[in-house]
One Martini backbone bead per residue (centre of mass of N, CA, C, O) as a GRO file, in nm:
protein
  460
    1MET     BB    1  -1.234   1.370   1.820
    2ILE     BB    2  -1.196   1.087   1.650
    3SER     BB    3  -1.326   1.005   1.326
    4LEU     BB    4  -1.447   0.699   1.161
    5TYR     BB    5  -1.495   0.498   0.893
    6ASN     BB    6  -1.688   0.198   0.918
    7THR     BB    7  -1.738  -0.068   0.723
    8LEU     BB    8  -1.840  -0.197   0.981
    9GLY     BB    9  -2.169  -0.064   0.932
   10GLY     BB   10  -2.152   0.204   0.757
   11GLU     BB   11  -2.007   0.428   0.962
   12ARG     BB   12  -1.946   0.689   1.158
   13GLN     BB   13  -1.702   0.686   1.429
   14PRO     BB   14  -1.582   0.699   1.721
   15PHE     BB   15  -1.257   0.684   1.849
   16VAL     BB   16  -1.191   0.391   2.059
   17PRO     BB   17  -0.983   0.236   2.228
   18GLY     BB   18  -0.928  -0.090   2.375
   19ASP     BB   19  -0.629   0.015   2.531
   20GLY     BB   20  -0.636   0.300   2.598
   21ASP     BB   21  -0.336   0.445   2.460
   22ARG     BB   22  -0.335   0.185   2.289
   23VAL     BB   23  -0.264   0.131   1.939
   24THR     BB   24  -0.379  -0.078   1.666
   25MET     BB   25  -0.235  -0.132   1.328
   26TYR     BB   26  -0.342  -0.284   1.012
   27VAL     BB   27  -0.190  -0.316   0.681
   28CYS     BB   28  -0.212  -0.408   0.368
   29GLY     BB   29   0.023  -0.513   0.160
   30PRO     BB   30   0.222  -0.628  -0.076
   31THR     BB   31   0.273  -0.812  -0.371
   32VAL     BB   32   0.601  -0.931  -0.478
   33TYR     BB   33   0.618  -0.932  -0.855
   34GLY     BB   34   0.652  -0.616  -0.908
   35PRO     BB   35   0.598  -0.311  -0.986
   36ALA     BB   36   0.482  -0.042  -0.832
   37HIS     BB   37   0.201   0.144  -0.829
   38ILE     BB   38   0.018   0.423  -0.749
   39GLY     BB   39  -0.212   0.253  -0.626
   40ASN     BB   40  -0.035   0.110  -0.408
   41ALA     BB   41   0.034   0.390  -0.258
   42ARG     BB   42  -0.225   0.492  -0.125
   43PRO     BB   43  -0.239   0.330   0.145
   44ALA     BB   44   0.042   0.411   0.246
   45VAL     BB   45  -0.023   0.717   0.265
   46VAL     BB   46  -0.288   0.726   0.422
   47PHE     BB   47  -0.182   0.555   0.678
   48ASP     BB   48   0.047   0.748   0.742
   49VAL     BB   49  -0.132   0.983   0.827
   50LEU     BB   50  -0.284   0.832   1.048
   51ALA     BB   51  -0.036   0.766   1.218
   52ARG     BB   52   0.047   1.059   1.275
   53LEU     BB   53  -0.217   1.133   1.416
   54LEU     BB   54  -0.224   0.915   1.643
   55ARG     BB   55   0.055   0.999   1.780
   56ARG     BB   56  -0.060   1.254   1.925
   57ARG     BB   57  -0.241   1.061   2.139
   58TYR     BB   58  -0.089   0.780   2.095
   59ASN     BB   59   0.027   0.443   2.128
   60LEU     BB   60   0.152   0.322   1.840
   61VAL     BB   61   0.102   0.010   1.654
   62TYR     BB   62   0.244  -0.056   1.331
   63ALA     BB   63   0.132  -0.280   1.069
   64SER     BB   64   0.288  -0.407   0.753
   65ASN     BB   65   0.281  -0.625   0.510
   66ILE     BB   66   0.445  -0.894   0.314
   67THR     BB   67   0.394  -1.076   0.019
   68ASP     BB   68   0.629  -1.369  -0.046
   69VAL     BB   69   0.381  -1.580  -0.114
   70ASP     BB   70   0.281  -1.658  -0.452
   71ASP     BB   71   0.164  -1.726  -0.764
   72LYS     BB   72   0.277  -1.465  -0.899
   73ILE     BB   73   0.567  -1.514  -0.817
   74ASN     BB   74   0.604  -1.786  -0.949
   75GLN     BB   75   0.549  -1.685  -1.239
   76ALA     BB   76   0.773  -1.471  -1.257
   77ALA     BB   77   1.007  -1.672  -1.214
   78ALA     BB   78   0.948  -1.857  -1.456
   79GLU     BB   79   0.973  -1.638  -1.678
   80LYS     BB   80   1.286  -1.567  -1.584
   81GLY     BB   81   1.450  -1.811  -1.457
   82VAL     BB   82   1.428  -1.773  -1.138
   83PRO     BB   83   1.427  -1.755  -0.824
   84ILE     BB   84   1.177  -1.678  -0.613
   85ALA     BB   85   1.338  -1.517  -0.396
   86ARG     BB   86   1.453  -1.305  -0.593
   87VAL     BB   87   1.193  -1.169  -0.665
   88ALA     BB   88   1.103  -1.084  -0.382
   89GLN     BB   89   1.358  -0.925  -0.293
   90ARG     BB   90   1.358  -0.715  -0.514
   91TRP     BB   91   1.058  -0.598  -0.457
   92ILE     BB   92   1.099  -0.521  -0.168
   93ARG     BB   93   1.319  -0.311  -0.212
   94THR     BB   94   1.158  -0.134  -0.409
   95TRP     BB   95   0.918  -0.069  -0.228
   96ARG     BB   96   1.072   0.077  -0.003
   97GLU     BB   97   1.191   0.296  -0.186
   98ASP     BB   98   0.932   0.413  -0.307
   99ILE     BB   99   0.777   0.500  -0.038
  100ALA     BB  100   1.003   0.672   0.075
  101GLY     BB  101   0.982   0.873  -0.175
  102LEU     BB  102   0.677   0.952  -0.042
  103GLY     BB  103   0.717   0.982   0.283
  104VAL     BB  104   0.705   0.700   0.411
  105LEU     BB  105   0.694   0.562   0.705
  106ALA     BB  106   0.798   0.318   0.883
  107PRO     BB  107   0.679   0.067   1.025
  108ASP     BB  108   0.707  -0.108   1.312
  109ARG     BB  109   0.594  -0.346   1.134
  110GLN     BB  110   0.720  -0.595   0.864
  111PRO     BB  111   0.591  -0.868   0.781
  112LEU     BB  112   0.656  -1.188   0.656
  113ALA     BB  113   0.505  -1.464   0.547
  114THR     BB  114   0.753  -1.673   0.555
  115GLU     BB  115   0.790  -1.606   0.884
  116HIS     BB  116   0.463  -1.731   0.953
  117VAL     BB  117   0.384  -2.036   0.913
  118PRO     BB  118   0.343  -2.160   1.198
  119GLN     BB  119   0.101  -1.973   1.266
  120MET     BB  120  -0.079  -2.075   1.035
  121ILE     BB  121  -0.091  -2.370   1.118
  122GLY     BB  122  -0.222  -2.315   1.394
  123LEU     BB  123  -0.484  -2.193   1.279
  124VAL     BB  124  -0.576  -2.440   1.121
  125LYS     BB  125  -0.599  -2.631   1.359
  126SER     BB  126  -0.825  -2.473   1.504
  127LEU     BB  127  -1.036  -2.499   1.272
  128LEU     BB  128  -1.049  -2.808   1.271
  129LYS     BB  129  -1.131  -2.849   1.570
  130SER     BB  130  -1.406  -2.662   1.537
  131GLY     BB  131  -1.525  -2.724   1.227
  132HIS     BB  132  -1.433  -2.479   1.011
  133ALA     BB  133  -1.266  -2.716   0.881
  134TYR     BB  134  -1.123  -2.911   0.598
  135GLU     BB  135  -1.020  -3.198   0.433
  136ALA     BB  136  -0.899  -3.209   0.072
  137GLU     BB  137  -0.677  -3.326  -0.129
  138GLY     BB  138  -0.443  -3.161   0.049
  139HIS     BB  139  -0.648  -2.968   0.156
  140VAL     BB  140  -0.758  -2.669   0.331
  141LEU     BB  141  -1.087  -2.560   0.431
  142PHE     BB  142  -1.326  -2.324   0.466
  143ARG     BB  143  -1.645  -2.329   0.631
  144VAL     BB  144  -1.873  -2.102   0.557
  145GLY     BB  145  -2.147  -2.232   0.674
  146ALA     BB  146  -2.026  -2.216   0.987
  147TYR     BB  147  -2.057  -1.890   0.939
  148ALA     BB  148  -2.319  -1.679   0.980
  149ALA     BB  149  -2.160  -1.382   0.939
  150TYR     BB  150  -2.104  -1.407   0.655
  151GLY     BB  151  -2.091  -1.075   0.498
  152GLU     BB  152  -2.082  -0.822   0.701
  153LEU     BB  153  -1.882  -0.630   0.551
  154SER     BB  154  -2.006  -0.632   0.243
  155GLY     BB  155  -2.320  -0.725   0.213
  156ARG     BB  156  -2.335  -1.004   0.084
  157ASN     BB  157  -2.472  -1.243  -0.075
  158ARG     BB  158  -2.431  -1.554  -0.179
  159ASP     BB  159  -2.412  -1.500  -0.487
  160GLU     BB  160  -2.210  -1.264  -0.459
  161GLN     BB  161  -1.987  -1.419  -0.324
  162ILE     BB  162  -1.922  -1.618  -0.552
  163ALA     BB  163  -1.878  -1.411  -0.778
  164GLY     BB  164  -1.669  -1.218  -0.627
  165ALA     BB  165  -1.446  -1.453  -0.567
  166ARG     BB  166  -1.371  -1.629  -0.802
  167VAL     BB  167  -1.408  -1.925  -0.769
  168GLU     BB  168  -1.300  -2.239  -0.745
  169VAL     BB  169  -1.381  -2.517  -0.925
  170ALA     BB  170  -1.409  -2.795  -0.698
  171PRO     BB  171  -1.469  -3.125  -0.603
  172TYR     BB  172  -1.351  -3.095  -0.294
  173LYS     BB  173  -1.581  -2.912  -0.232
  174GLU     BB  174  -1.860  -2.857  -0.039
  175ASP     BB  175  -1.842  -2.546  -0.127
  176PRO     BB  176  -1.792  -2.288  -0.344
  177ALA     BB  177  -1.727  -2.072  -0.099
  178ASP     BB  178  -1.493  -2.208  -0.015
  179PHE     BB  179  -1.166  -2.160   0.129
  180VAL     BB  180  -0.825  -2.153   0.122
  181LEU     BB  181  -0.564  -2.240   0.364
  182TRP     BB  182  -0.435  -2.503   0.222
  183LYS     BB  183  -0.177  -2.617  -0.014
  184PRO     BB  184  -0.020  -2.790  -0.234
  185SER     BB  185   0.327  -2.868  -0.325
  186SER     BB  186   0.556  -2.875  -0.542
  187GLU     BB  187   0.894  -2.897  -0.583
  188GLU     BB  188   0.915  -2.607  -0.746
  189LEU     BB  189   0.770  -2.502  -0.498
  190PRO     BB  190   0.687  -2.361  -0.231
  191GLY     BB  191   0.738  -2.524   0.100
  192TRP     BB  192   0.579  -2.688   0.388
  193GLU     BB  193   0.557  -2.863   0.658
  194SER     BB  194   0.266  -3.063   0.747
  195PRO     BB  195  -0.013  -3.245   0.846
  196TRP     BB  196  -0.094  -3.219   0.508
  197GLY     BB  197   0.172  -3.167   0.399
  198ARG     BB  198   0.326  -3.029   0.148
  199GLY     BB  199   0.301  -2.662   0.153
  200ARG     BB  200   0.080  -2.369   0.136
  201PRO     BB  201  -0.065  -2.082   0.189
  202GLY     BB  202  -0.323  -1.897   0.183
  203TRP     BB  203  -0.373  -1.566   0.145
  204HIS     BB  204  -0.583  -1.507   0.383
  205LEU     BB  205  -0.418  -1.622   0.631
  206GLU     BB  206  -0.173  -1.431   0.702
  207CYS     BB  207  -0.301  -1.180   0.846
  208SER     BB  208  -0.423  -1.320   1.090
  209ALA     BB  209  -0.151  -1.426   1.200
  210MET     BB  210   0.016  -1.153   1.208
  211ALA     BB  211  -0.170  -0.977   1.378
  212ARG     BB  212  -0.163  -1.157   1.630
  213GLU     BB  213   0.147  -1.169   1.673
  214HIS     BB  214   0.191  -0.833   1.681
  215LEU     BB  215  -0.110  -0.719   1.821
  216GLY     BB  216  -0.334  -0.936   1.856
  217GLU     BB  217  -0.653  -1.051   1.848
  218THR     BB  218  -0.757  -0.744   1.885
  219ILE     BB  219  -0.778  -0.476   1.685
  220ASP     BB  220  -0.845  -0.157   1.596
  221ILE     BB  221  -0.709  -0.133   1.294
  222HIS     BB  222  -0.810  -0.210   0.955
  223GLY     BB  223  -0.644  -0.187   0.637
  224GLY     BB  224  -0.726  -0.087   0.288
  225GLY     BB  225  -0.848  -0.159   0.001
  226ARG     BB  226  -1.156  -0.200  -0.147
  227ASP     BB  227  -1.067  -0.472  -0.297
  228LEU     BB  228  -1.048  -0.631   0.002
  229ILE     BB  229  -1.323  -0.676   0.127
  230PHE     BB  230  -1.379  -0.877  -0.127
  231PRO     BB  231  -1.266  -1.160   0.025
  232HIS     BB  232  -1.031  -1.104   0.221
  233HIS     BB  233  -1.160  -0.966   0.480
  234GLU     BB  234  -1.389  -1.162   0.515
  235ASN     BB  235  -1.200  -1.406   0.570
  236GLU     BB  236  -1.049  -1.297   0.809
  237ILE     BB  237  -1.286  -1.271   0.999
  238ALA     BB  238  -1.377  -1.565   1.001
  239GLN     BB  239  -1.111  -1.714   1.090
  240SER     BB  240  -1.055  -1.551   1.351
  241ARG     BB  241  -1.322  -1.595   1.503
  242CYS     BB  242  -1.312  -1.914   1.492
  243ALA     BB  243  -1.022  -1.949   1.627
  244HIS     BB  244  -1.050  -1.717   1.887
  245GLY     BB  245  -1.335  -1.578   1.970
  246ALA     BB  246  -1.257  -1.302   1.816
  247PRO     BB  247  -1.222  -1.015   1.686
  248LEU     BB  248  -0.998  -0.872   1.472
  249ALA     BB  249  -1.161  -0.588   1.441
  250ARG     BB  250  -1.313  -0.265   1.506
  251TYR     BB  251  -1.184  -0.118   1.252
  252TRP     BB  252  -1.270  -0.052   0.904
  253MET     BB  253  -1.050   0.059   0.637
  254HIS     BB  254  -1.105   0.214   0.301
  255ASN     BB  255  -0.969   0.284   0.004
  256GLY     BB  256  -0.980   0.412  -0.288
  257MET     BB  257  -0.945   0.403  -0.620
  258ILE     BB  258  -0.747   0.425  -0.900
  259ARG     BB  259  -0.799   0.602  -1.207
  260MET     BB  260  -0.801   0.538  -1.572
  261GLY     BB  261  -1.047   0.681  -1.646
  262LYS     BB  262  -1.275   0.401  -1.629
  263SER     BB  263  -1.035   0.248  -1.491
  264LYS     BB  264  -0.875   0.054  -1.293
  265MET     BB  265  -0.575   0.032  -1.160
  266ALA     BB  266  -0.389  -0.244  -1.319
  267LYS     BB  267  -0.188  -0.496  -1.419
  268SER     BB  268  -0.407  -0.667  -1.572
  269ARG     BB  269  -0.476  -0.403  -1.764
  270GLY     BB  270  -0.215  -0.225  -1.845
  271ASN     BB  271  -0.263   0.080  -1.667
  272ILE     BB  272   0.013   0.157  -1.544
  273LEU     BB  273   0.194   0.360  -1.296
  274THR     BB  274   0.486   0.381  -1.172
  275ILE     BB  275   0.659   0.511  -0.921
  276ARG     BB  276   0.936   0.528  -1.062
  277GLU     BB  277   0.855   0.678  -1.324
  278LEU     BB  278   0.730   0.924  -1.181
  279ARG     BB  279   0.991   1.003  -1.014
  280GLY     BB  280   1.150   1.071  -1.285
  281LYS     BB  281   0.968   1.352  -1.315
  282VAL     BB  282   0.887   1.389  -1.006
  283PRO     BB  283   0.848   1.447  -0.700
  284GLY     BB  284   0.724   1.262  -0.444
  285GLU     BB  285   0.557   1.493  -0.310
  286VAL     BB  286   0.365   1.534  -0.546
  287LEU     BB  287   0.238   1.252  -0.538
  288ARG     BB  288   0.135   1.269  -0.252
  289LEU     BB  289  -0.053   1.510  -0.289
  290ALA     BB  290  -0.228   1.377  -0.504
  291LEU     BB  291  -0.328   1.143  -0.311
  292LEU     BB  292  -0.455   1.379  -0.100
  293SER     BB  293  -0.677   1.545  -0.278
  294ALA     BB  294  -0.867   1.322  -0.180
  295ARG     BB  295  -1.068   1.135  -0.038
  296TYR     BB  296  -0.989   0.821   0.065
  297ARG     BB  297  -1.281   0.684  -0.014
  298ASP     BB  298  -1.237   0.793  -0.285
  299PRO     BB  299  -1.193   0.817  -0.593
  300LEU     BB  300  -0.902   0.859  -0.821
  301GLU     BB  301  -0.806   1.069  -1.077
  302TRP     BB  302  -0.552   1.017  -1.300
  303SER     BB  303  -0.331   1.291  -1.411
  304ASP     BB  304  -0.150   1.540  -1.541
  305GLU     BB  305  -0.316   1.766  -1.403
  306LEU     BB  306  -0.285   1.670  -1.113
  307VAL     BB  307   0.024   1.690  -1.099
  308ALA     BB  308   0.050   1.990  -1.179
  309ALA     BB  309  -0.125   2.103  -0.945
  310SER     BB  310   0.052   1.988  -0.716
  311ARG     BB  311   0.306   2.146  -0.788
  312GLN     BB  312   0.183   2.430  -0.759
  313ARG     BB  313   0.098   2.403  -0.463
  314LEU     BB  314   0.383   2.356  -0.352
  315ASP     BB  315   0.514   2.611  -0.455
  316ARG     BB  316   0.342   2.806  -0.284
  317LEU     BB  317   0.428   2.697  -0.008
  318TYR     BB  318   0.739   2.729  -0.045
  319ARG     BB  319   0.745   3.032  -0.108
  320VAL     BB  320   0.660   3.135   0.175
  321LEU     BB  321   0.896   3.004   0.324
  322LEU     BB  322   1.122   3.151   0.169
  323ASP     BB  323   1.015   3.448   0.259
  324CYS     BB  324   1.091   3.387   0.524
  325ALA     BB  325   1.270   3.358   0.778
  326THR     BB  326   1.548   3.169   0.834
  327GLU     BB  327   1.462   3.042   1.119
  328THR     BB  328   1.216   2.872   1.001
  329ARG     BB  329   1.439   2.658   0.852
  330GLU     BB  330   1.518   2.498   1.076
  331GLU     BB  331   1.596   2.211   1.184
  332GLY     BB  332   1.302   2.094   1.357
  333HIS     BB  333   1.097   2.328   1.395
  334SER     BB  334   0.824   2.191   1.311
  335ARG     BB  335   0.818   1.980   1.550
  336ALA     BB  336   0.796   2.195   1.783
  337ALA     BB  337   0.554   2.279   1.658
  338GLU     BB  338   0.212   2.355   1.591
  339PRO     BB  339  -0.055   2.284   1.448
  340SER     BB  340  -0.339   2.373   1.354
  341ALA     BB  341  -0.653   2.314   1.470
  342GLU     BB  342  -0.794   2.296   1.192
  343LEU     BB  343  -0.619   2.072   1.072
  344VAL     BB  344  -0.667   1.856   1.286
  345GLN     BB  345  -0.976   1.850   1.257
  346ALA     BB  346  -0.978   1.752   0.966
  347LEU     BB  347  -0.831   1.478   1.022
  348GLU     BB  348  -1.034   1.386   1.254
  349ASP     BB  349  -1.241   1.391   1.002
  350ASP     BB  350  -1.186   1.128   0.843
  351LEU     BB  351  -0.937   1.222   0.685
  352ASN     BB  352  -0.952   1.537   0.565
  353THR     BB  353  -0.734   1.641   0.334
  354PRO     BB  354  -0.864   1.871   0.170
  355ALA     BB  355  -0.916   2.049   0.421
  356ALA     BB  356  -0.621   2.063   0.515
  357LEU     BB  357  -0.518   2.205   0.255
  358SER     BB  358  -0.697   2.456   0.292
  359VAL     BB  359  -0.563   2.549   0.550
  360LEU     BB  360  -0.285   2.600   0.430
  361ALA     BB  361  -0.383   2.817   0.230
  362ALA     BB  362  -0.484   3.012   0.451
  363GLU     BB  363  -0.206   3.051   0.588
  364VAL     BB  364  -0.073   3.182   0.345
  365ARG     BB  365  -0.257   3.433   0.332
  366LYS     BB  366  -0.178   3.541   0.610
  367LEU     BB  367   0.120   3.578   0.552
  368ARG     BB  368   0.084   3.770   0.308
  369ALA     BB  369  -0.093   3.982   0.493
  370GLY     BB  370   0.042   3.998   0.790
  371ALA     BB  371  -0.143   3.829   1.020
  372VAL     BB  372   0.139   3.686   1.083
  373GLU     BB  373   0.408   3.572   1.205
  374PRO     BB  374   0.651   3.432   1.025
  375VAL     BB  375   0.767   3.231   1.229
  376VAL     BB  376   0.498   3.113   1.328
  377GLY     BB  377   0.359   3.047   1.055
  378ALA     BB  378   0.580   2.862   0.933
  379ALA     BB  379   0.588   2.654   1.162
  380ALA     BB  380   0.290   2.566   1.134
  381LEU     BB  381   0.306   2.482   0.840
  382LYS     BB  382   0.519   2.254   0.886
  383ALA     BB  383   0.356   2.096   1.096
  384GLY     BB  384   0.121   2.032   0.907
  385GLY     BB  385   0.296   1.899   0.691
  386PHE     BB  386   0.391   1.661   0.862
  387LEU     BB  387   0.112   1.520   0.884
  388LEU     BB  388   0.111   1.494   0.555
  389GLY     BB  389   0.419   1.470   0.438
  390ILE     BB  390   0.508   1.774   0.394
  391LEU     BB  391   0.738   2.037   0.393
  392GLN     BB  392   1.052   1.895   0.449
  393THR     BB  393   1.193   2.075   0.260
  394ASP     BB  394   1.406   2.291   0.164
  395PRO     BB  395   1.312   2.564  -0.007
  396ALA     BB  396   1.573   2.617  -0.166
  397GLU     BB  397   1.592   2.327  -0.276
  398TRP     BB  398   1.320   2.315  -0.425
  399PHE     BB  399   1.421   2.570  -0.625
  400THR     BB  400   1.636   2.415  -0.745
  401VAL     BB  401   1.793   2.424  -1.060
  402ALA     BB  402   1.846   2.144  -1.250
  403GLU     BB  403   2.003   1.982  -1.484
  404SER     BB  404   1.873   1.784  -1.694
  405GLU     BB  405   1.867   1.514  -1.857
  406PRO     BB  406   1.894   1.421  -2.153
  407GLU     BB  407   1.738   1.287  -2.395
  408LEU     BB  408   1.720   0.996  -2.523
  409THR     BB  409   1.811   0.833  -2.783
  410ALA     BB  410   1.738   0.579  -2.987
  411GLU     BB  411   2.027   0.469  -3.000
  412GLU     BB  412   2.075   0.455  -2.692
  413ILE     BB  413   1.846   0.262  -2.629
  414GLU     BB  414   1.935   0.025  -2.810
  415THR     BB  415   2.204  -0.018  -2.668
  416ARG     BB  416   2.083  -0.092  -2.388
  417ILE     BB  417   1.917  -0.332  -2.487
  418ALA     BB  418   2.160  -0.499  -2.583
  419GLU     BB  419   2.296  -0.516  -2.306
  420ARG     BB  420   2.064  -0.659  -2.166
  421ALA     BB  421   2.064  -0.912  -2.343
  422ARG     BB  422   2.348  -1.004  -2.260
  423GLU     BB  423   2.291  -1.036  -1.957
  424ARG     BB  424   2.070  -1.249  -1.988
  425ALA     BB  425   2.239  -1.459  -2.143
  426ALA     BB  426   2.449  -1.472  -1.887
  427GLY     BB  427   2.250  -1.458  -1.615
  428ASP     BB  428   2.238  -1.136  -1.538
  429TYR     BB  429   1.956  -1.012  -1.404
  430ALA     BB  430   2.038  -0.774  -1.231
  431ALA     BB  431   2.168  -0.607  -1.458
  432ALA     BB  432   1.918  -0.600  -1.639
  433ASP     BB  433   1.736  -0.457  -1.432
  434ARG     BB  434   1.902  -0.198  -1.409
  435ILE     BB  435   1.854  -0.104  -1.696
  436ARG     BB  436   1.551  -0.086  -1.684
  437ASP     BB  437   1.542   0.120  -1.446
  438GLU     BB  438   1.708   0.341  -1.579
  439LEU     BB  439   1.512   0.390  -1.814
  440ALA     BB  440   1.262   0.451  -1.643
  441GLY     BB  441   1.396   0.704  -1.501
  442ARG     BB  442   1.407   0.827  -1.824
  443GLY     BB  443   1.122   0.748  -1.970
  444VAL     BB  444   1.173   0.427  -2.041
  445ILE     BB  445   0.982   0.153  -2.162
  446LEU     BB  446   0.993  -0.189  -2.142
  447GLU     BB  447   0.886  -0.459  -2.380
  448ASP     BB  448   0.835  -0.797  -2.368
  449GLY     BB  449   0.835  -1.026  -2.650
  450PRO     BB  450   0.829  -1.251  -2.907
  451GLN     BB  451   0.990  -1.013  -3.091
  452GLY     BB  452   1.099  -0.875  -2.836
  453THR     BB  453   1.218  -0.551  -2.760
  454THR     BB  454   1.038  -0.274  -2.665
  455TRP     BB  455   0.967   0.088  -2.675
  456ARG     BB  456   0.866   0.370  -2.453
  457ARG     BB  457   0.753   0.669  -2.380
  458THR     BB  458   0.674   0.874  -2.104
  459ALA     BB  459   0.396   1.020  -1.938
  460LEU     BB  460   0.211   1.176  -1.685
   0.00000   0.00000   0.00000
């Protein structure tokens, strides 16, 4: 039986679906206002492994949203002088490309916030009718004091709730802890007509509406990063329960944060490593393995050493596959075979990926020692790899040594920066962005500032 750690209750529990063999899972996706960093990729990879595991037993319907209406998107568009939709569309495309490069399979549903505003408006109407929300100066706010169980997910008391939410101090709020469901929009900002005037939804509202629309009132699993527990998921629980009279989710799962030194990796801290720049240095599969090297609930320290060790580990796995008989490398062979029972048990034990990787290492030792038939052992190895999202490249291709592009000279970099400046001056921001991405892919990061554009080389 699969067991999962449920943040709601703070304990590991046997996983029992609410509807027979049908399982529903919703994972909070990105807000698309800039390049995704490797920390953003951790929940995508973690819950991709969980989805692969669940599909062995159940009929899974997996949804992961994209937030394409947000104040950060508005700010990014204003800074670049481009339409808001262009910013969102560009980074949606980049996000999908980036996580596909990490071996993440597309979810069954990937709803966009802007496509579900009518459902959000309907949810707000329900909360107003039940007295759990109120109107104030063009806003609609959730009345936290009307929901006695508020705080059950995070375990925070009232003072911690207010401090942790970094709430906006606003005179129109009945209580500082109340959170925005709907807010007014000026003409230059995205907006939709509503009973409360032209406006846009608050961030917390969208997931409740989209989860219900695509998966039902009560879903089995809701996932995301630990930084979403409060206030985002706490608010989702409150508004969904009060609007529908049913819990939003039965199991709440949260992955730990990626750290750079002593700090959490975050765009606001300026200590990010983007997926794209990292993939310009090593294969995406190496990054995926690095993300799976620690238990998903634990923090993960990102470093050059972690990436190098992950590459070496993959090299050892691929080397034994390369040494096995040619027939073990036929396309599709691994999917027809079964992974070892030990590996499946490790993943069913609250997604213990380090233990699963240890099982793969033990299988390699058996193959090396001749304790298992090469065809059988290699097929099982690749089947286990498929559950983890690794070992799906042809081994010969993995070890093909291609001449890498020579490092760009300072003169070449400055020439490309000048070309980019001309494209921006001409208003062709797409072409300018392509130059930025091209340079990032070759290890050169551009930084725009008041004194112009500077550059730096990156290391893993």
